[in-house]
Coordinates of N, CA, C and O in Angstrom, one line a residue:
M1 N 1.4 -8.5 26.5 CA 0.9 -9.7 26.0 C 2.0 -10.8 25.8 O 1.8 -11.9 26.3
A2 N 3.1 -10.4 25.2 CA 4.2 -11.3 25.0 C 4.8 -11.6 26.3 O 5.3 -12.8 26.5
R3 N 4.9 -10.7 27.2 CA 5.6 -10.9 28.5 C 4.8 -11.9 29.3 O 5.3 -12.8 29.9
M4 N 3.4 -11.8 29.2 CA 2.6 -12.7 30.0 C 2.7 -14.1 29.4 O 2.7 -15.1 30.1
A5 N 2.8 -14.2 28.1 CA 3.0 -15.5 27.4 C 4.3 -16.2 27.8 O 4.3 -17.4 28.0
R6 N 5.4 -15.4 27.9 CA 6.7 -16.0 28.3 C 6.7 -16.5 29.7 O 7.3 -17.5 30.0
K7 N 6.0 -15.8 30.6 CA 5.9 -16.2 32.0 C 5.2 -17.5 32.1 O 5.5 -18.4 32.9
A8 N 4.2 -17.7 31.3 CA 3.4 -19.0 31.3 C 4.1 -20.0 30.4 O 3.5 -21.1 30.1
S9 N 5.3 -19.7 29.9 CA 6.1 -20.6 29.0 C 5.3 -21.0 27.7 O 5.2 -22.1 27.3
N10 N 4.6 -20.0 27.1 CA 3.9 -20.1 25.9 C 4.5 -19.2 24.9 O 5.4 -18.4 25.2
F11 N 4.0 -19.2 23.6 CA 4.4 -18.4 22.6 C 3.4 -17.3 22.3 O 2.2 -17.6 22.3
C12 N 3.8 -16.2 21.9 CA 2.9 -15.1 21.5 C 3.2 -14.8 20.0 O 4.2 -14.3 19.7
V13 N 2.2 -15.1 19.2 CA 2.4 -14.9 17.8 C 1.9 -13.5 17.4 O 0.7 -13.2 17.7
P14 N 2.7 -12.6 16.9 CA 2.2 -11.2 16.6 C 1.2 -11.3 15.5 O 1.3 -12.1 14.5
V15 N 0.2 -10.4 15.5 CA -0.8 -10.3 14.5 C -0.2 -9.7 13.2 O 0.5 -8.6 13.3
E16 N -0.5 -10.3 12.1 CA 0.0 -9.7 10.8 C -0.9 -8.5 10.4 O -2.1 -8.5 10.7
P17 N -0.2 -7.5 9.8 CA -1.0 -6.3 9.4 C -2.1 -6.7 8.3 O -1.8 -7.6 7.5
K18 N -3.2 -6.0 8.4 CA -4.3 -6.3 7.4 C -4.4 -5.3 6.4 O -5.3 -5.4 5.5
L19 N -3.7 -4.2 6.5 CA -3.8 -3.1 5.5 C -2.4 -2.7 5.0 O -1.4 -2.7 5.7
A20 N -2.4 -2.4 3.7 CA -1.1 -1.9 3.1 C -1.4 -0.7 2.3 O -2.5 -0.5 1.7
F21 N -0.3 0.1 2.1 CA -0.4 1.2 1.2 C 0.6 0.9 0.0 O 1.7 0.5 0.2
V22 N 0.1 0.9 -1.2 CA 0.8 0.6 -2.4 C 0.9 1.8 -3.3 O 0.0 2.5 -3.5
I23 N 2.2 2.0 -3.8 CA 2.4 3.1 -4.7 C 3.2 2.6 -5.9 O 4.1 1.8 -5.8
R24 N 2.8 3.1 -7.1 CA 3.5 2.7 -8.3 C 4.7 3.6 -8.5 O 4.6 4.8 -8.5
I25 N 5.9 3.0 -8.8 CA 7.1 3.8 -8.9 C 7.8 3.7 -10.3 O 8.8 4.4 -10.5
R26 N 7.3 2.9 -11.2 CA 8.0 2.7 -12.4 C 7.1 2.8 -13.6 O 5.9 2.5 -13.5
V27 N 7.6 3.1 -14.8 CA 6.9 3.2 -16.0 C 6.8 1.8 -16.6 O 7.7 1.0 -16.5
L28 N 5.7 1.5 -17.3 CA 5.5 0.2 -17.9 C 5.8 0.3 -19.4 O 5.0 0.7 -20.2
N29 N 7.0 -0.1 -19.7 CA 7.4 -0.2 -21.1 C 7.7 -1.6 -21.5 O 8.7 -2.2 -21.0
G30 N 6.9 -2.2 -22.3 CA 7.1 -3.6 -22.7 C 6.9 -4.6 -21.7 O 7.7 -5.6 -21.6
V31 N 6.0 -4.5 -20.8 CA 5.7 -5.5 -19.8 C 4.6 -6.4 -20.2 O 3.9 -6.1 -21.1
S32 N 4.5 -7.5 -19.5 CA 3.4 -8.5 -19.9 C 2.0 -8.0 -19.6 O 1.8 -7.1 -18.8
L33 N 1.1 -8.6 -20.2 CA -0.3 -8.2 -20.0 C -0.8 -8.5 -18.6 O -1.6 -7.9 -18.1
E34 N -0.2 -9.6 -18.0 CA -0.5 -9.9 -16.6 C -0.2 -8.8 -15.7 O -1.0 -8.5 -14.8
V35 N 1.0 -8.2 -15.8 CA 1.4 -7.1 -15.0 C 0.5 -5.9 -15.2 O 0.0 -5.3 -14.2
Q36 N 0.2 -5.6 -16.4 CA -0.7 -4.5 -16.7 C -2.1 -4.7 -16.1 O -2.7 -3.8 -15.5
K37 N -2.6 -5.9 -16.2 CA -4.0 -6.2 -15.6 C -4.0 -6.1 -14.1 O -4.9 -5.6 -13.5
V38 N -2.9 -6.6 -13.4 CA -2.8 -6.6 -12.0 C -2.7 -5.1 -11.5 O -3.4 -4.7 -10.6
L39 N -2.0 -4.3 -12.2 CA -1.9 -2.9 -11.9 C -3.2 -2.2 -12.1 O -3.6 -1.3 -11.3
Q40 N -4.0 -2.6 -13.1 CA -5.3 -2.1 -13.3 C -6.2 -2.5 -12.2 O -7.0 -1.7 -11.7
L41 N -6.1 -3.7 -11.7 CA -7.0 -4.2 -10.6 C -6.6 -3.5 -9.3 O -7.5 -3.2 -8.4
L42 N -5.4 -3.1 -9.1 CA -4.9 -2.4 -7.9 C -5.2 -0.9 -8.0 O -4.8 -0.1 -7.1
R43 N -5.7 -0.4 -9.1 CA -6.0 1.0 -9.4 C -4.7 1.8 -9.4 O -4.7 2.9 -8.8
L44 N -3.7 1.3 -10.0 CA -2.4 2.0 -10.1 C -2.0 2.2 -11.6 O -1.0 1.7 -12.0
Q45 N -2.8 3.0 -12.3 CA -2.6 3.2 -13.7 C -1.7 4.3 -14.0 O -1.0 4.3 -15.1
Q46 N -1.5 5.3 -13.1 CA -0.5 6.4 -13.3 C 0.7 6.2 -12.4 O 0.5 5.6 -11.3
I47 N 1.8 6.7 -12.8 CA 3.0 6.6 -12.0 C 2.8 7.5 -10.8 O 2.2 8.6 -10.9
F48 N 3.3 7.1 -9.7 CA 3.2 7.8 -8.4 C 1.8 7.9 -7.9 O 1.5 8.8 -7.1
S49 N 0.9 7.0 -8.3 CA -0.4 7.0 -7.7 C -0.4 5.9 -6.6 O 0.4 4.9 -6.7
G50 N -1.1 6.1 -5.6 CA -1.1 5.2 -4.5 C -2.5 4.8 -4.0 O -3.5 5.5 -4.3
T51 N -2.6 3.7 -3.4 CA -3.9 3.2 -2.9 C -3.7 2.3 -1.6 O -2.7 1.7 -1.4
F52 N -4.7 2.3 -0.8 CA -4.8 1.4 0.4 C -5.5 0.1 -0.1 O -6.4 0.2 -0.9
M53 N -5.0 -1.0 0.5 CA -5.6 -2.2 0.1 C -5.6 -3.2 1.3 O -4.7 -3.2 2.1
K54 N -6.6 -4.0 1.4 CA -6.6 -5.1 2.4 C -5.7 -6.2 2.0 O -5.6 -6.5 0.8
L55 N -5.0 -6.8 3.0 CA -4.1 -7.9 2.7 C -4.8 -9.2 3.0 O -5.3 -9.4 4.1
N56 N -4.8 -10.1 2.0 CA -5.1 -11.4 2.1 C -4.2 -12.2 1.2 O -3.3 -11.7 0.6
K57 N -4.4 -13.5 1.1 CA -3.5 -14.3 0.3 C -3.5 -13.9 -1.2 O -2.5 -13.8 -1.8
A58 N -4.7 -13.6 -1.7 CA -4.8 -13.3 -3.1 C -4.1 -11.9 -3.4 O -3.4 -11.8 -4.4
S59 N -4.4 -10.9 -2.5 CA -3.8 -9.6 -2.8 C -2.2 -9.7 -2.6 O -1.5 -9.0 -3.3
I60 N -1.7 -10.5 -1.7 CA -0.3 -10.6 -1.5 C 0.3 -11.3 -2.8 O 1.4 -10.9 -3.2
N61 N -0.4 -12.2 -3.4 CA 0.1 -12.8 -4.6 C 0.2 -11.8 -5.8 O 1.1 -11.8 -6.6
M62 N -0.9 -10.9 -5.8 CA -0.9 -9.9 -6.8 C 0.3 -8.9 -6.6 O 0.9 -8.5 -7.6
L63 N 0.6 -8.6 -5.4 CA 1.7 -7.7 -5.1 C 3.0 -8.3 -5.5 O 3.9 -7.6 -6.0
R64 N 3.2 -9.6 -5.4 CA 4.4 -10.3 -5.8 C 4.6 -10.2 -7.3 O 5.7 -10.2 -7.8
I65 N 3.5 -10.3 -8.0 CA 3.6 -10.3 -9.5 C 4.1 -8.9 -10.0 O 4.9 -8.8 -10.9
V66 N 3.6 -7.8 -9.3 CA 4.0 -6.5 -9.8 C 5.1 -5.8 -8.9 O 5.3 -4.6 -9.0
E67 N 5.8 -6.6 -8.1 CA 6.7 -6.1 -7.1 C 7.8 -5.2 -7.7 O 8.2 -4.2 -7.1
P68 N 8.3 -5.5 -9.0 CA 9.4 -4.5 -9.5 C 8.8 -3.2 -9.9 O 9.6 -2.2 -10.0
Y69 N 7.5 -3.0 -10.0 CA 6.9 -1.7 -10.4 C 6.3 -0.9 -9.3 O 5.8 0.1 -9.5
I70 N 6.2 -1.5 -8.1 CA 5.6 -0.8 -7.0 C 6.4 -0.8 -5.7 O 7.4 -1.5 -5.7
A71 N 6.0 0.0 -4.8 CA 6.6 0.0 -3.4 C 5.4 -0.1 -2.5 O 4.4 0.5 -2.7
W72 N 5.5 -0.9 -1.5 CA 4.4 -1.1 -0.6 C 4.8 -1.3 0.9 O 6.0 -1.7 1.1
G73 N 4.0 -0.9 1.8 CA 4.3 -1.1 3.2 C 3.1 -1.0 4.1 O 1.9 -0.8 3.6
Y74 N 3.3 -1.1 5.4 CA 2.2 -1.0 6.3 C 2.1 0.4 6.9 O 3.0 0.9 7.5
P75 N 1.0 1.1 6.7 CA 0.8 2.5 7.2 C 0.6 2.5 8.7 O 0.0 1.6 9.2
N76 N 1.1 3.6 9.3 CA 0.7 3.9 10.7 C -0.2 5.1 10.7 O -0.5 5.7 9.7
L77 N -0.6 5.5 11.9 CA -1.6 6.6 12.0 C -1.0 7.9 11.5 O -1.7 8.7 10.9
K78 N 0.3 8.1 11.9 CA 0.9 9.4 11.5 C 1.0 9.5 9.9 O 0.7 10.6 9.4
F79 N 1.3 8.5 9.3 CA 1.4 8.5 7.8 C 0.0 8.8 7.2 O -0.1 9.6 6.3
V80 N -1.0 8.1 7.7 CA -2.4 8.3 7.2 C -2.8 9.8 7.4 O -3.4 10.4 6.5
N81 N -2.6 10.3 8.6 CA -2.9 11.7 8.8 C -2.2 12.7 7.9 O -2.8 13.6 7.4
E82 N -0.9 12.5 7.7 CA -0.1 13.4 6.8 C -0.6 13.3 5.4 O -0.7 14.3 4.7
L83 N -0.9 12.1 4.9 CA -1.4 11.9 3.6 C -2.8 12.6 3.3 O -3.0 13.2 2.3
I84 N -3.7 12.4 4.3 CA -5.0 13.1 4.2 C -4.8 14.6 4.2 O -5.4 15.3 3.4
Y85 N -3.9 15.1 5.0 CA -3.6 16.5 5.1 C -3.1 17.1 3.8 O -3.5 18.1 3.3
K86 N -2.1 16.3 3.1 CA -1.6 16.8 1.9 C -2.6 16.8 0.8 O -2.6 17.7 -0.1
V87 N -3.5 15.8 0.8 CA -4.5 15.7 -0.3 C -5.5 16.9 -0.1 O -5.9 17.5 -1.1
V88 N -5.9 17.2 1.1 CA -6.8 18.3 1.3 C -6.2 19.6 0.9 O -6.8 20.5 0.3
I89 N -4.9 19.8 1.3 CA -4.2 21.1 0.9 C -4.1 21.2 -0.6 O -4.4 22.3 -1.2
A90 N -3.8 20.1 -1.3 CA -3.6 20.1 -2.7 C -5.0 20.4 -3.4 O -5.0 21.2 -4.3
K91 N -6.1 19.9 -2.9 CA -7.4 20.1 -3.5 C -7.8 21.6 -3.2 O -8.4 22.2 -4.1
S92 N -7.5 22.1 -2.1 CA -7.9 23.5 -1.8 C -7.1 24.5 -2.6 O -7.6 25.5 -3.1
I93 N -5.8 24.2 -2.8 CA -5.0 25.1 -3.7 C -5.5 25.0 -5.1 O -5.6 26.0 -5.8
R94 N -5.8 23.8 -5.6 CA -6.3 23.7 -7.0 C -7.6 24.4 -7.2 O -7.8 24.9 -8.3
S95 N -8.4 24.4 -6.2 CA -9.8 25.0 -6.4 C -9.6 26.6 -6.4 O -10.5 27.2 -7.0
K96 N -8.6 27.1 -5.8 CA -8.5 28.6 -5.7 C -7.8 29.1 -7.0 O -8.0 30.3 -7.3
L97 N -7.1 28.3 -7.7 CA -6.5 28.7 -9.0 C -7.5 28.9 -10.1 O -8.4 28.1 -10.1
P98 N -7.4 29.9 -10.9 CA -8.3 30.1 -12.0 C -8.2 29.0 -13.1 O -7.2 28.4 -13.3

């Protein structure tokens, strides 16, 4: 696609990702209520909890507010498959324990 655009002396603008994986990495000690509310909206109330979210202007602004307390990025297919596999294994091990 980009090669065809260059041949026609045009520009090819890459598509921005629409999905992100967000994980909380820090403890909230003495932070503002705004940060706490945004983390609650993102469903990141426990440390090392993660969630997938759609990216739009509002969600990117929320990520900027809580950026010191989270890590986020764009998932690929391999990452999603590994994550699902780990969750299934953890649930099956937990169900077998008394």
